[in-house]
Tab-separated table of C-alpha atoms in Angstrom:
chain	number	residue	atom	x	y	z
A	1	MET	CA	22.519	-4.115	13.993
A	2	THR	CA	18.912	-4.165	14.656
A	3	GLU	CA	17.456	-5.240	18.313
A	4	GLN	CA	14.401	-7.706	18.712
A	5	THR	CA	11.690	-9.523	20.436
A	6	THR	CA	9.463	-11.650	19.639
A	7	VAL	CA	6.330	-14.079	21.003
A	8	PRO	CA	6.617	-17.399	19.812
A	9	GLU	CA	4.168	-18.097	16.590
A	10	ARG	CA	3.026	-20.938	14.392
A	11	LYS	CA	4.679	-20.983	11.184
A	12	ALA	CA	2.652	-21.157	8.044
A	13	GLY	CA	3.847	-24.430	6.402
A	14	THR	CA	5.026	-24.344	2.767
A	15	LEU	CA	3.632	-26.863	-0.057
A	16	ARG	CA	6.220	-28.729	-1.315
A	17	PRO	CA	4.450	-30.467	-4.849
A	18	PRO	CA	5.138	-34.031	-5.542
A	19	ALA	CA	7.941	-35.032	-8.141
A	20	MET	CA	4.732	-35.962	-10.300
A	21	TRP	CA	3.244	-32.215	-10.387
A	22	PRO	CA	5.159	-30.542	-12.845
A	23	GLY	CA	4.130	-32.852	-15.701
A	24	LEU	CA	0.684	-32.826	-14.727
A	25	ALA	CA	0.672	-28.868	-14.404
A	26	LEU	CA	2.209	-29.362	-18.188
A	27	LEU	CA	-0.701	-31.641	-19.133
A	28	VAL	CA	-3.243	-29.160	-17.844
A	29	ALA	CA	-1.400	-26.132	-18.925
A	30	LEU	CA	-1.507	-27.652	-22.755
A	31	ALA	CA	-4.848	-29.313	-22.146
A	32	PHE	CA	-6.858	-25.833	-20.639
A	33	PRO	CA	-4.813	-23.171	-21.183
A	34	SER	CA	-6.623	-20.555	-19.204
A	35	VAL	CA	-6.456	-22.057	-16.396
A	36	THR	CA	-3.425	-21.286	-13.842
A	37	LEU	CA	-2.158	-23.347	-11.406
A	38	THR	CA	-0.857	-21.956	-8.317
A	39	MET	CA	1.294	-23.723	-5.236
A	40	GLN	CA	0.724	-21.096	-2.529
A	41	GLY	CA	1.484	-21.957	1.085
A	42	ALA	CA	-0.030	-25.040	2.210
A	43	ASP	CA	-2.083	-22.974	5.171
A	44	PRO	CA	-2.646	-19.635	3.567
A	45	LEU	CA	-4.961	-16.903	5.992
A	46	PRO	CA	-8.677	-18.902	5.167
A	47	GLY	CA	-10.950	-17.207	2.744
A	48	MET	CA	-8.078	-15.074	1.005
A	49	PRO	CA	-8.668	-15.570	-2.752
A	50	PRO	CA	-5.565	-17.958	-4.172
A	51	LEU	CA	-2.246	-16.163	-5.850
A	52	LEU	CA	-3.080	-16.593	-9.565
A	53	ASP	CA	0.988	-16.826	-9.458
A	54	PRO	CA	2.970	-17.859	-6.823
A	55	ARG	CA	6.183	-16.448	-8.056
A	56	ASP	CA	4.150	-12.967	-8.060
A	57	ILE	CA	1.337	-11.941	-5.479
A	58	TYR	CA	1.007	-8.641	-8.029
A	59	ALA	CA	0.087	-10.919	-11.244
A	60	ALA	CA	-3.210	-9.212	-10.704
A	61	ASN	CA	-2.189	-5.742	-11.239
A	62	ARG	CA	-1.298	-6.265	-15.360
A	63	PRO	CA	-2.481	-3.425	-17.575
A	64	GLY	CA	-6.505	-3.894	-18.266
A	65	GLN	CA	-7.257	-6.200	-16.106
A	66	LEU	CA	-9.879	-4.526	-14.136
A	67	SER	CA	-12.272	-6.208	-11.975
A	68	PRO	CA	-16.003	-6.232	-13.023
A	69	ALA	CA	-17.335	-4.836	-9.962
A	70	VAL	CA	-15.002	-1.247	-11.391
A	71	GLN	CA	-15.619	-1.746	-14.774
A	72	GLY	CA	-17.068	1.995	-16.087
A	73	PHE	CA	-15.558	3.756	-13.673
A	74	PRO	CA	-13.808	6.739	-14.850
A	75	GLU	CA	-10.278	7.232	-14.278
A	76	ARG	CA	-9.978	9.992	-11.420
A	77	VAL	CA	-6.955	11.060	-9.043
A	78	TYR	CA	-8.272	11.623	-5.753
A	79	VAL	CA	-5.869	14.235	-3.500
A	80	PRO	CA	-6.208	14.660	-0.114
A	81	ASN	CA	-5.215	17.778	1.203
A	82	SER	CA	-4.061	17.438	5.276
A	83	GLY	CA	-3.740	20.995	5.178
A	84	SER	CA	-7.406	22.295	3.682
A	85	ASP	CA	-9.224	19.846	5.102
A	86	THR	CA	-9.897	19.449	1.188
A	87	VAL	CA	-10.138	16.377	-1.524
A	88	ASP	CA	-9.080	17.653	-4.723
A	89	VAL	CA	-10.421	14.674	-7.782
A	90	ILE	CA	-8.261	15.231	-11.321
A	91	ASP	CA	-9.159	13.949	-14.557
A	92	PRO	CA	-5.671	12.418	-15.778
A	93	GLN	CA	-6.548	12.932	-19.485
A	94	THR	CA	-6.891	17.230	-18.968
A	95	PHE	CA	-4.750	17.364	-15.680
A	96	LYS	CA	-7.288	19.407	-14.305
A	97	ILE	CA	-9.490	19.816	-11.331
A	98	ILE	CA	-12.819	18.814	-12.110
A	99	GLU	CA	-14.006	18.325	-8.279
A	100	HIS	CA	-13.033	20.033	-5.109
A	101	PHE	CA	-14.938	18.956	-1.799
A	102	ALA	CA	-14.396	19.302	2.065
A	103	VAL	CA	-13.826	16.439	4.165
A	104	GLY	CA	-13.070	16.276	8.276
A	105	ARG	CA	-9.866	17.430	9.902
A	106	GLU	CA	-6.666	16.924	8.445
A	107	PRO	CA	-7.102	13.940	5.349
A	108	GLN	CA	-4.451	11.753	5.147
A	109	HIS	CA	-5.237	8.716	2.772
A	110	VAL	CA	-7.801	8.126	-0.020
A	111	THR	CA	-8.229	4.420	0.278
A	112	PRO	CA	-10.182	1.862	-1.955
A	113	SER	CA	-12.194	-0.644	-0.241
A	114	TYR	CA	-12.113	-4.317	-0.202
A	115	ASP	CA	-14.776	-4.711	-2.692
A	116	LEU	CA	-13.541	-2.035	-4.587
A	117	LYS	CA	-16.877	-0.164	-4.913
A	118	THR	CA	-16.004	2.596	-2.724
A	119	LEU	CA	-13.057	4.928	-1.445
A	120	TRP	CA	-12.701	6.426	1.800
A	121	ALA	CA	-10.716	9.409	2.488
A	122	LEU	CA	-9.578	9.117	6.094
A	123	SER	CA	-9.306	12.244	8.434
A	124	ASP	CA	-7.267	11.601	11.635
A	125	LEU	CA	-7.624	14.734	13.479
A	126	GLY	CA	-11.500	14.868	11.861
A	127	ASP	CA	-11.851	11.425	13.630
A	128	SER	CA	-14.018	10.596	10.098
A	129	ILE	CA	-13.790	8.830	7.225
A	130	THR	CA	-15.811	10.280	4.200
A	131	LYS	CA	-17.052	7.546	1.703
A	132	ILE	CA	-16.758	9.060	-2.176
A	133	ASP	CA	-18.873	7.373	-5.094
A	134	PRO	CA	-16.046	6.217	-7.855
A	135	VAL	CA	-18.694	6.390	-10.283
A	136	THR	CA	-19.423	10.054	-9.544
A	137	GLY	CA	-16.430	11.345	-7.898
A	138	LYS	CA	-18.275	13.042	-5.005
A	139	LYS	CA	-18.101	12.655	-1.501
A	140	VAL	CA	-21.616	10.956	-0.183
A	141	GLU	CA	-21.464	10.720	3.683
A	142	THR	CA	-19.267	11.195	6.994
A	143	VAL	CA	-18.647	8.252	9.423
A	144	PRO	CA	-17.371	8.681	12.720
A	145	VAL	CA	-14.263	6.523	13.172
A	146	MET	CA	-11.440	7.534	15.812
A	147	ASP	CA	-7.999	8.470	14.746
A	148	PRO	CA	-8.067	6.926	11.097
A	149	TYR	CA	-4.263	7.564	9.790
A	150	ASN	CA	-4.370	5.019	7.528
A	151	MET	CA	-6.731	2.113	6.370
A	152	TYR	CA	-5.837	-1.730	5.785
A	153	TYR	CA	-7.942	-4.745	4.893
A	154	THR	CA	-7.145	-7.908	6.077
A	155	PRO	CA	-6.624	-10.280	3.003
A	156	ASP	CA	-9.869	-12.167	3.632
A	157	GLY	CA	-11.775	-8.993	3.423
A	158	ARG	CA	-12.768	-9.948	6.963
A	159	TYR	CA	-12.033	-6.339	8.813
A	160	ALA	CA	-10.779	-3.164	8.043
A	161	ILE	CA	-7.572	-2.258	9.721
A	162	VAL	CA	-7.569	0.928	10.853
A	163	VAL	CA	-4.060	2.510	11.546
A	164	ALA	CA	-4.876	4.973	14.850
A	165	GLU	CA	-1.153	6.626	15.161
A	166	ARG	CA	-1.964	9.002	17.836
A	167	LEU	CA	-3.892	6.354	20.078
A	168	ARG	CA	-1.159	3.595	18.940
A	169	ARG	CA	-3.030	0.705	18.034
A	170	LEU	CA	-4.797	-1.449	15.354
A	171	ASP	CA	-8.583	-1.405	15.005
A	172	PHE	CA	-9.941	-4.285	13.113
A	173	ARG	CA	-13.305	-3.229	12.350
A	174	ASP	CA	-15.956	-4.639	10.656
A	175	PRO	CA	-15.822	-3.325	6.958
A	176	GLN	CA	-19.366	-2.931	6.336
A	177	THR	CA	-20.752	-0.786	10.038
A	178	MET	CA	-17.037	0.085	10.828
A	179	LYS	CA	-17.945	-0.682	13.955
A	180	VAL	CA	-14.628	-1.851	16.234
A	181	VAL	CA	-14.338	-5.744	17.204
A	182	GLU	CA	-10.933	-6.008	18.586
A	183	SER	CA	-8.268	-3.118	19.039
A	184	VAL	CA	-4.391	-4.425	19.003
A	185	ARG	CA	-2.175	-2.192	20.930
A	186	VAL	CA	1.470	-1.693	19.902
A	187	PRO	CA	4.438	-1.205	21.803
A	188	CYS	CA	5.472	1.806	19.593
A	189	ARG	CA	5.347	5.560	18.023
A	190	GLY	CA	4.332	6.874	14.866
A	191	LEU	CA	2.491	3.414	13.190
A	192	ASP	CA	2.057	4.582	9.770
A	193	HIS	CA	1.926	2.024	7.280
A	194	MET	CA	1.803	-2.231	6.702
A	195	ASP	CA	1.889	-4.979	3.778
A	196	PHE	CA	0.604	-8.481	4.502
A	197	SER	CA	2.562	-11.726	4.296
A	198	ALA	CA	1.519	-13.628	0.573
A	199	ASP	CA	0.020	-16.014	2.667
A	200	GLY	CA	-2.129	-13.393	4.522
A	201	ARG	CA	-1.094	-15.025	7.947
A	202	TYR	CA	0.504	-11.771	9.633
A	203	LEU	CA	1.056	-8.403	8.349
A	204	ILE	CA	4.372	-5.826	9.066
A	205	ALA	CA	4.020	-2.157	10.152
A	206	SER	CA	6.179	0.629	10.699
A	207	CYS	CA	6.495	3.034	13.416
A	208	GLU	CA	8.098	6.186	12.410
A	209	PHE	CA	9.040	8.296	15.742
A	210	SER	CA	10.323	5.130	17.929
A	211	GLY	CA	11.981	3.403	14.846
A	212	GLU	CA	10.308	0.255	15.076
A	213	LEU	CA	8.621	-2.412	12.767
A	214	VAL	CA	6.038	-4.491	14.430
A	215	LYS	CA	4.560	-7.589	13.321
A	216	VAL	CA	1.075	-9.327	14.187
A	217	ASP	CA	-0.920	-12.134	13.333
A	218	VAL	CA	-3.680	-11.551	10.980
A	219	ALA	CA	-5.928	-14.209	12.280
A	220	THR	CA	-5.530	-14.460	15.635
A	221	ARG	CA	-5.223	-10.084	16.068
A	222	LYS	CA	-1.798	-10.766	18.374
A	223	LEU	CA	0.852	-8.982	18.343
A	224	ILE	CA	3.973	-11.289	17.608
A	225	GLY	CA	7.291	-9.339	17.340
A	226	THR	CA	8.628	-5.972	17.454
A	227	LEU	CA	11.667	-4.788	15.648
A	228	LYS	CA	13.917	-2.395	16.356
A	229	VAL	CA	15.778	-0.744	13.599
A	230	SER	CA	19.371	0.730	14.286
A	231	GLY	CA	20.144	4.419	14.192
A	232	HIS	CA	18.077	7.624	14.004
A	233	ALA	CA	15.359	5.149	11.513
A	234	MET	CA	12.011	6.709	10.556
A	235	PRO	CA	10.219	3.848	8.569
A	236	GLN	CA	7.986	4.439	6.382
A	237	ASP	CA	5.568	2.676	3.244
A	238	VAL	CA	5.625	-0.969	3.486
A	239	ARG	CA	5.436	-2.892	0.468
A	240	LEU	CA	5.928	-6.720	-0.454
A	241	ASN	CA	8.337	-7.860	-3.344
A	242	PRO	CA	6.625	-9.400	-5.953
A	243	ASP	CA	8.032	-12.864	-5.246
A	244	GLY	CA	6.569	-12.768	-1.512
A	245	GLY	CA	10.758	-13.266	-0.216
A	246	VAL	CA	11.403	-9.908	1.329
A	247	PHE	CA	9.845	-6.871	2.906
A	248	TYR	CA	11.034	-3.393	1.875
A	249	ALA	CA	10.636	-0.669	4.389
A	250	ALA	CA	11.099	2.989	3.267
A	251	ASP	CA	13.338	4.681	5.798
A	252	MET	CA	13.248	8.786	5.440
A	253	ALA	CA	16.048	8.977	8.101
A	254	SER	CA	18.290	6.506	6.251
A	255	ASP	CA	17.679	7.890	2.868
A	256	GLY	CA	16.892	4.459	1.397
A	257	VAL	CA	14.969	1.280	2.141
A	258	HIS	CA	15.359	-1.516	4.591
A	259	LEU	CA	14.965	-5.237	3.187
A	260	ILE	CA	13.286	-7.486	5.543
A	261	ASP	CA	13.161	-11.431	6.175
A	262	GLY	CA	8.881	-11.648	6.922
A	263	ASP	CA	9.066	-15.103	8.441
A	264	ALA	CA	12.149	-14.407	10.732
A	265	PHE	CA	11.637	-10.703	11.026
A	266	LYS	CA	14.434	-9.576	10.453
A	267	ILE	CA	16.332	-7.235	8.446
A	268	VAL	CA	18.757	-8.662	5.825
A	269	GLY	CA	20.084	-5.516	3.862
A	270	PHE	CA	19.366	-1.936	2.778
A	271	ILE	CA	18.935	-0.177	-0.809
A	272	PRO	CA	20.178	3.259	-0.261
A	273	THR	CA	17.446	5.619	-2.831
A	274	GLY	CA	17.837	9.261	-1.895
A	275	LYS	CA	17.073	11.768	0.751
A	276	GLY	CA	13.767	11.382	2.678
A	277	ALA	CA	12.516	7.709	0.968
A	278	HIS	CA	9.186	7.410	1.852
A	279	GLY	CA	6.247	5.956	-0.856
A	280	LEU	CA	6.794	2.333	-2.347
A	281	TYR	CA	4.678	1.877	-5.844
A	282	PHE	CA	5.520	-1.266	-8.126
A	283	SER	CA	5.595	-1.287	-11.813
A	284	ARG	CA	2.120	-2.806	-13.484
A	285	ASP	CA	4.264	-5.910	-14.897
A	286	SER	CA	6.310	-6.211	-10.987
A	287	LYS	CA	9.905	-5.479	-12.838
A	288	TRP	CA	10.485	-1.858	-11.124
A	289	MET	CA	9.908	-0.887	-7.414
A	290	TYR	CA	9.381	2.937	-7.071
A	291	VAL	CA	10.648	5.230	-4.538
A	292	SER	CA	9.640	8.759	-3.825
A	293	ASN	CA	12.321	10.427	-2.299
A	294	ARG	CA	10.304	13.239	-0.690
A	295	GLY	CA	13.401	15.323	0.951
A	296	GLU	CA	15.206	15.320	-2.747
A	297	GLY	CA	13.014	15.549	-5.816
A	298	THR	CA	13.900	12.415	-6.960
A	299	ILE	CA	12.425	8.872	-7.585
A	300	SER	CA	14.440	5.711	-7.280
A	301	LEU	CA	13.521	2.451	-9.593
A	302	VAL	CA	14.883	-0.315	-7.794
A	303	ASP	CA	14.486	-3.606	-9.775
A	304	THR	CA	12.862	-6.378	-7.939
A	305	LYS	CA	14.870	-9.144	-9.069
A	306	THR	CA	18.626	-7.749	-8.081
A	307	ARG	CA	16.973	-5.693	-5.882
A	308	LYS	CA	19.513	-2.455	-6.466
A	309	VAL	CA	18.751	0.569	-7.690
A	310	SER	CA	18.769	0.789	-11.556
A	311	THR	CA	18.160	4.544	-12.265
A	312	LYS	CA	16.838	7.830	-10.596
A	313	TRP	CA	14.355	10.342	-11.750
A	314	THR	CA	14.506	13.861	-10.995
A	315	ILE	CA	11.474	16.363	-10.841
A	316	PRO	CA	12.683	19.417	-12.563
A	317	GLY	CA	12.857	22.162	-10.541
A	318	GLY	CA	12.746	20.163	-7.717
A	319	GLY	CA	9.431	19.052	-5.396
A	320	SER	CA	8.625	16.873	-2.364
A	321	PRO	CA	6.993	13.602	-4.005
A	322	ASP	CA	5.601	11.747	-0.854
A	323	MET	CA	2.244	9.124	-2.017
A	324	GLY	CA	0.460	8.199	-4.584
A	325	GLY	CA	0.028	5.372	-7.365
A	326	VAL	CA	0.776	3.587	-10.943
A	327	SER	CA	-2.184	4.646	-13.572
A	328	ALA	CA	-4.102	1.669	-14.273
A	329	ASP	CA	-2.162	1.153	-17.876
A	330	GLY	CA	0.772	1.335	-15.984
A	331	LYS	CA	2.177	4.564	-18.136
A	332	VAL	CA	1.907	7.155	-15.515
A	333	LEU	CA	3.704	7.170	-11.871
A	334	TRP	CA	0.728	9.997	-9.837
A	335	LEU	CA	2.847	11.266	-6.146
A	336	SER	CA	1.423	14.062	-4.140
A	337	GLY	CA	4.070	16.792	-3.342
A	338	ARG	CA	3.662	17.125	-0.149
A	339	TYR	CA	5.514	20.349	0.671
A	340	HIS	CA	4.108	22.063	-2.210
A	341	ALA	CA	0.653	22.022	-2.695
A	342	GLU	CA	0.842	20.353	-6.593
A	343	VAL	CA	0.862	16.532	-7.597
A	344	TYR	CA	3.211	15.536	-10.344
A	345	ALA	CA	2.477	12.922	-13.404
A	346	LEU	CA	5.552	11.248	-14.611
A	347	ASP	CA	6.018	8.920	-17.759
A	348	THR	CA	6.946	5.224	-16.491
A	349	SER	CA	8.703	4.912	-19.884
A	350	ASP	CA	11.607	7.295	-18.907
A	351	GLY	CA	10.417	9.266	-16.045
A	352	HIS	CA	9.924	13.092	-17.706
A	353	LEU	CA	7.556	15.047	-15.866
A	354	LEU	CA	4.334	15.199	-17.911
A	355	ALA	CA	2.265	17.570	-15.285
A	356	ARG	CA	2.525	19.905	-11.907
A	357	ILE	CA	-0.840	20.210	-10.511
A	358	LYS	CA	-1.253	22.589	-8.129
A	359	VAL	CA	-3.524	21.364	-5.287
A	360	GLY	CA	-4.573	22.176	-1.924
A	361	LYS	CA	-2.000	22.397	1.233
A	362	GLY	CA	-0.260	19.639	1.985
A	363	PRO	CA	-1.387	16.980	-0.106
A	364	HIS	CA	-0.612	13.161	0.973
A	365	GLY	CA	-2.061	9.598	0.371
A	366	LEU	CA	-2.900	10.424	-3.654
A	367	CYS	CA	-5.235	7.663	-4.727
A	368	PHE	CA	-5.206	6.883	-8.846
A	369	TYR	CA	-8.681	4.719	-9.528
A	370	PRO	CA	-9.838	2.667	-10.829
A	371	GLN	CA	-6.889	0.122	-10.542
A	372	PRO	CA	-6.395	-3.482	-11.734
A	373	GLY	CA	-6.122	-6.108	-9.564
A	374	ARG	CA	-8.884	-8.538	-7.664
A	375	TYR	CA	-9.347	-6.999	-4.142
A	376	SER	CA	-7.455	-4.119	-2.552
A	377	LEU	CA	-5.781	-3.938	1.001
A	378	GLY	CA	-6.158	-0.720	1.537
A	379	HIS	CA	-3.642	2.289	1.582
A	380	THR	CA	-3.720	4.137	-1.569
A	381	GLY	CA	-4.065	1.017	-3.577
A	382	ASN	CA	-2.414	-2.091	-2.774
A	383	MET	CA	-4.191	-4.483	-5.077
A	384	ARG	CA	-4.207	-8.243	-5.506
């Protein structure tokens, strides 16, 4: 059972194409094979790039589909060490640390900017974000920002959203100057992770310490709902399924993933995955969702069509897989080992461990960069 409170909202419309459209689509496809027709919602967030494929919101994230903005960037793995106040930079070809630098107190995540040109190391207890140049892999400057536990970007690129966990608010900031435009206070504790609806109209965020989810209207920047998860819940990462039909919320206390109907804002299912379910990442073909089970050193593979666990990989000798991402070619899953001061590289063909790399204390929101995609919604590389 769940408890829900909501504020009335205007629901985004759904485009219902005339009966003649399928024939028109076929004619266009035959005449112009390079053109992609989209049937996105009738009222998407203004300024948001249209979906490439309404059946798969991650269609722009296929292997090799790098934006011109990141062409020439060397592949690197950026590891924020929360317990060491540092960032380690790994060469994914050699599995060696090639750069190491200090940042603010307790860095939590490394986040790509909306335009893909910059990386930010977010230090919440240091009240600062450190700019990293992805061309050189070196830090550039540190900017004062209050309580940046995590950071996302609105789908239109208009705002950076700093997740101010201890302050219990979402700070909508100018993405260039980082000045606060508006703050949205939330009635929950442990605000951590989020994702956006397919039309970009709303976001759903997790509140780890109070076992809740919140829903915020992106255009009006207003709280429009709260959802209490039953039991001793500790919701973590939140991601939208490729078909846009359901949100996933990893639950570290319930050892699995909740399925949420975003429009109705209600829980509609649960997938048991493993102890300490934490991070959620998608394969480059959108067929699988990787769930890091931090409490047992495993990764569960959820079929995104059946929404069931297909298989589970175990890290040899144990581990604490946390946050990370998939390599640009889709062949390697990179995850931080939160309680073991290490990073794991796993072959996505069968899950075998390619490398175990020692890093600083408390590695958290690891970012593989660059990644395919047209723009970044933040976190460790939620690309669309």
